[in-house]
CSV table of C-alpha atoms and ligand atoms in Angstrom, one decimal:
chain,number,residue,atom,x,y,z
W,1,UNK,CA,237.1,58.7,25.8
W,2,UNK,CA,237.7,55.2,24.3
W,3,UNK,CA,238.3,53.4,21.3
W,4,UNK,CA,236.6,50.1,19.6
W,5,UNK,CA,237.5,48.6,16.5
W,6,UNK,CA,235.7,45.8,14.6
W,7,UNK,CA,236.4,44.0,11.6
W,8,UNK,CA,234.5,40.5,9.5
W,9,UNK,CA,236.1,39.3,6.8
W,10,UNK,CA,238.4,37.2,5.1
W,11,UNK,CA,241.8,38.4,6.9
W,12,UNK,CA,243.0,37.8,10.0
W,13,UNK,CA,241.1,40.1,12.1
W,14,UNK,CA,243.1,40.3,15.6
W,15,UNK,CA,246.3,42.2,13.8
W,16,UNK,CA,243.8,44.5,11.9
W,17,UNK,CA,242.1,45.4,15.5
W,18,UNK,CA,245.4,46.1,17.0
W,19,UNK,CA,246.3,48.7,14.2
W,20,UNK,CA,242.9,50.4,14.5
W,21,UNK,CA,243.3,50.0,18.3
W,22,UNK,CA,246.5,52.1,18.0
W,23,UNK,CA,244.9,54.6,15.9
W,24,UNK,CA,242.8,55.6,18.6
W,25,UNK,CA,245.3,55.5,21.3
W,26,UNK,CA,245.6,59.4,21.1
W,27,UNK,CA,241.8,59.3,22.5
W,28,UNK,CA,243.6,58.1,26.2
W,29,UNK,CA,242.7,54.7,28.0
W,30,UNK,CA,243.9,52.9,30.9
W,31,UNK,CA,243.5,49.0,29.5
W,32,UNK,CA,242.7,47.5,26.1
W,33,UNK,CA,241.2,44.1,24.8
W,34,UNK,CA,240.4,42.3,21.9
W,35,UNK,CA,237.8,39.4,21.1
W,36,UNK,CA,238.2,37.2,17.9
W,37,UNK,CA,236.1,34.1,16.7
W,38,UNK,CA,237.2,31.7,14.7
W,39,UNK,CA,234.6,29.9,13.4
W,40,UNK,CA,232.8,27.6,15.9
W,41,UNK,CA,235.4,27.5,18.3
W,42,UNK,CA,235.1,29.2,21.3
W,43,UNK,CA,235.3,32.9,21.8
W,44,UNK,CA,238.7,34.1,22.5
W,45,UNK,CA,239.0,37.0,25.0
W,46,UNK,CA,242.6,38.6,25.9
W,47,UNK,CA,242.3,41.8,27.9
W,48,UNK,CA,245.6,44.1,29.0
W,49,UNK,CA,246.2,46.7,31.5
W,50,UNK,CA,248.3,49.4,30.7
W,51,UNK,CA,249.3,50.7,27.3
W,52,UNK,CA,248.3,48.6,23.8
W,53,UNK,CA,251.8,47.3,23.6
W,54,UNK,CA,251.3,45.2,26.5
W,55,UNK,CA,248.0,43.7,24.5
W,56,UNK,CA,250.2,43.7,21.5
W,57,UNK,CA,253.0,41.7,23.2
W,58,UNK,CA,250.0,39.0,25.0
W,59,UNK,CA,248.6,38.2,21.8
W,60,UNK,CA,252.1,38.0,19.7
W,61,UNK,CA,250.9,41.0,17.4
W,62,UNK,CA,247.7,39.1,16.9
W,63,UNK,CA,248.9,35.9,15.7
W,64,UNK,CA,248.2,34.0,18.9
W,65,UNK,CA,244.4,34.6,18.3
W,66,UNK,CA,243.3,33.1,15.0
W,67,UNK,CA,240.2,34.1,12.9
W,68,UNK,CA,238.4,36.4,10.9
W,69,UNK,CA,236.0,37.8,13.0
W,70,UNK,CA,236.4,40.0,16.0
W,71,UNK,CA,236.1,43.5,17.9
W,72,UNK,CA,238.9,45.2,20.3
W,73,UNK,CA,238.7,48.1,22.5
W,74,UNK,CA,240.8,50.4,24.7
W,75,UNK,CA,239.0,51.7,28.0
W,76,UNK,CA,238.7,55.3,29.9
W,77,UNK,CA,237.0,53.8,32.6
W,78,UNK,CA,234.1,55.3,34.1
W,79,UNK,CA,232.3,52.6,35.9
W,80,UNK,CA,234.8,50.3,38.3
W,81,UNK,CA,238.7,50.8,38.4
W,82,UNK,CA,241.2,50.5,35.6
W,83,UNK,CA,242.0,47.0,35.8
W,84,UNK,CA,242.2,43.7,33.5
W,85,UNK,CA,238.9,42.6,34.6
W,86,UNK,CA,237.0,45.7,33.6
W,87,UNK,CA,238.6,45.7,30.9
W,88,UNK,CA,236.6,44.9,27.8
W,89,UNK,CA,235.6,42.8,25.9
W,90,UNK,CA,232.9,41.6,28.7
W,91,UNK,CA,231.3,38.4,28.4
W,92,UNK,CA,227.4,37.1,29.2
W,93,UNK,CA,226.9,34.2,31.8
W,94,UNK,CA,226.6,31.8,29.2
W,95,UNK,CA,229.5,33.2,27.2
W,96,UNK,CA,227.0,33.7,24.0
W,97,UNK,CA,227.7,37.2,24.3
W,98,UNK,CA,230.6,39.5,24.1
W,99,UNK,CA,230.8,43.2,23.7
W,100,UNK,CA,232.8,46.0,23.5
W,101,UNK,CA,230.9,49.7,24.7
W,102,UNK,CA,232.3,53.1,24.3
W,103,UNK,CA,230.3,55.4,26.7
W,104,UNK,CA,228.2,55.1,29.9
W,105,UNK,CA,224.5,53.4,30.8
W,106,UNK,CA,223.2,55.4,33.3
W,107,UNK,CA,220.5,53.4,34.8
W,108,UNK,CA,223.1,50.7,34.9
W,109,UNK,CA,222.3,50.1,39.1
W,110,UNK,CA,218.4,49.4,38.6
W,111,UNK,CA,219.2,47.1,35.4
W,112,UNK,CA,222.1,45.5,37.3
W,113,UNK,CA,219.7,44.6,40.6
W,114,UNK,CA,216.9,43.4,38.5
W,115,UNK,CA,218.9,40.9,36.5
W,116,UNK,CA,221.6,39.6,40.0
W,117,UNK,CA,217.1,39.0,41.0
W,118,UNK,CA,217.1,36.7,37.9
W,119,UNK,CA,220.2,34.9,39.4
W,120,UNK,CA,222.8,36.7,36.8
W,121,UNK,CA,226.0,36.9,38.3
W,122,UNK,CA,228.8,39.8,37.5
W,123,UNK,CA,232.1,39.7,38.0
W,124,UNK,CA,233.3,43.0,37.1
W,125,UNK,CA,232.3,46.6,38.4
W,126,UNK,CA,231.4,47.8,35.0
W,127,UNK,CA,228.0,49.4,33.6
W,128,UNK,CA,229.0,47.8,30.7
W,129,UNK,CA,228.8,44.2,31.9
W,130,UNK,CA,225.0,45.0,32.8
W,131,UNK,CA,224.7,45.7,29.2
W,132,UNK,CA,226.1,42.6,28.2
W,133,UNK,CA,223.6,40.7,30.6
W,134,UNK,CA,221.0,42.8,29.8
W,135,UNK,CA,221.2,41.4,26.4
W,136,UNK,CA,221.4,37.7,26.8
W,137,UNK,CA,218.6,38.3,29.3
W,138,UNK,CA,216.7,39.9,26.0
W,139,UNK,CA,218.0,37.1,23.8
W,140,UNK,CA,217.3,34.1,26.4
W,141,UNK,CA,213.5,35.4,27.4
W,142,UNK,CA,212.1,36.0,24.3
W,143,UNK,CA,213.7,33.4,22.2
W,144,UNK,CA,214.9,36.0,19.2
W,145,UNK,CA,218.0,36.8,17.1
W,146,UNK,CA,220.6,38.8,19.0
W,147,UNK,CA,220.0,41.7,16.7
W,148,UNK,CA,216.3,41.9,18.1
W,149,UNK,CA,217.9,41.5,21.9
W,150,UNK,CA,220.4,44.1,21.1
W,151,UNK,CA,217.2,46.5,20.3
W,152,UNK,CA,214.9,45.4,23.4
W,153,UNK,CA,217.9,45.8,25.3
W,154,UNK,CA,218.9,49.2,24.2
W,155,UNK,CA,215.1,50.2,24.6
W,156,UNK,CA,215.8,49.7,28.3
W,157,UNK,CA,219.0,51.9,28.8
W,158,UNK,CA,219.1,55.2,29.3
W,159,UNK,CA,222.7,56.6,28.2
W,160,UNK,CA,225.5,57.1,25.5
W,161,UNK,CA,227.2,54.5,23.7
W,162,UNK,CA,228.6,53.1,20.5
W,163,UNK,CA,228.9,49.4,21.0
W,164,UNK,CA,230.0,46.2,18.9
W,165,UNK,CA,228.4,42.6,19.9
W,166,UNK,CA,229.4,39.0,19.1
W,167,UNK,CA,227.1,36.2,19.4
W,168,UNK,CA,228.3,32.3,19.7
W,169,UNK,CA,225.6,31.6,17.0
W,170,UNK,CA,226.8,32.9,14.5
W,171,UNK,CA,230.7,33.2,13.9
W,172,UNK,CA,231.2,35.8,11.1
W,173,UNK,CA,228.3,38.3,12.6
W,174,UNK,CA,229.0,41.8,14.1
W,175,UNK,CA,225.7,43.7,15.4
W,176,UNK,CA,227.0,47.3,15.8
W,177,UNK,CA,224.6,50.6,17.4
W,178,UNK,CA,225.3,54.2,18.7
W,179,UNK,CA,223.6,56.7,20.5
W,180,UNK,CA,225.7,60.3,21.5
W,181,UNK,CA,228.5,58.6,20.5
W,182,UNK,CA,230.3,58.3,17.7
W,183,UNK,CA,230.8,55.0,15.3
W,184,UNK,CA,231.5,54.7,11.6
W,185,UNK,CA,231.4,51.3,9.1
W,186,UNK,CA,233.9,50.7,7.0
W,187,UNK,CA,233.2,49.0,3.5
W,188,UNK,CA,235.9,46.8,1.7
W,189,UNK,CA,235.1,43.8,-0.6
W,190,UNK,CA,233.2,40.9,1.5
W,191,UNK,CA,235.0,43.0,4.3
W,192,UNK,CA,233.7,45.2,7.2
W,193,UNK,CA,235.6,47.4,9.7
W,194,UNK,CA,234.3,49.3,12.7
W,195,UNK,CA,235.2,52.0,14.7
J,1,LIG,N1,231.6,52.9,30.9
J,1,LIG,C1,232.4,51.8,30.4
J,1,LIG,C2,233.4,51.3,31.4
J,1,LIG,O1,233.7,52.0,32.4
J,1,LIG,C3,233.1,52.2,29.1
J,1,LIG,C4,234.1,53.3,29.3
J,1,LIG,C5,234.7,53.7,28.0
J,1,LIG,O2,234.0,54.4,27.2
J,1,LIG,O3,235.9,53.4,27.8
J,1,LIG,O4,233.9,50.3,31.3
């Protein structure tokens, strides 16, 4: 069992996804990670192995990654070995994409072997990652918004998850979706939480 936390608003989000991170800590994980966007720049992606604190202490409680959009998790891994590269967030090869994924995708091996055909390269051991791919793939290919490649991509998985998504597009967007596992939306004022 793991935890993810989103939030898009006008707060700093990374201190927001560390409380809700340690909200879920009585669920169990072996690593945790956070990704934040602020604005245009860059993606920022700080992963931890070990307990949340150690996250807690990398990021300075959140102040060391500015912005207002982002989504953390903590990992019970399933798919490659507790470690700070299988820990999520996971990245794209193009970096466009970043996810966080509660759960498992069991045909992870076919979709992994198709898209390392297309030349996609993965560098961790997760099922996850595939996911992540599997979506740019979607995106890239058939030219459409990553709401629409988070759907053709999900059409091609067979498995349980509750996952958050980030695209490099568009800075203050969260695409969210579940299946067998659970994930609720929180509603402030021009706020939105996650988990
Ligand atoms: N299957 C994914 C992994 O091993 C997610 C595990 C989880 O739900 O924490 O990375």
């Amino acid at each position: 069992m793991c935890g993810i936390v989103g939030y898009v608003g006008s707060q700093q989000a990374a201190p927001i996804l560390l409380d809700g991170l340690s909200k879920l800590e009585y669920r169990g994980y072996d690593s945790a990670g956070l990704a934040v966007r602020n604005g245009t720049e860059e993606t920022e992606v700080i992963k931890a192995k070990g307990r949340l604190k150690v996250l807690f202490e990398k990021t300075n409680g959140g102040a060391a990654v500015p912005g207002t959009c982002g989504i953390g998790h903590t990992r019970w891994a399933t798919h490659g070995e507790p470690s700070e590269n299988n820990a999520h967030p996971h990245m794209s090869d193009d970096g466009n994409v970043v996810a966080v994924h509660n759960g498992i995708i069991e045909n992870y091996a076919v979709l992994k072997e198709k898209l390392q055909a297309k030349g996609y390269i993965f560098k961790s051991s997760t099922d996850t990652e595939v996911l992540v791919q599997l979506i740019e793939y979607m995106k890239v290919t058939n030219q459409v918004s990553l709401l629409t490649a988070v759907q053709l991509a999900l059409g091609e998985v067979i498995g349980a998850y509750a996952i958050a998504i980030l695209d490099k597009e568009h800075p203050d967007e969260i695409i969210a979706a579940r299946k067998s596992s659970p994930l609720v939306v929180g509603i402030g004022e021009n706020e939105f939480f996650l988990a």
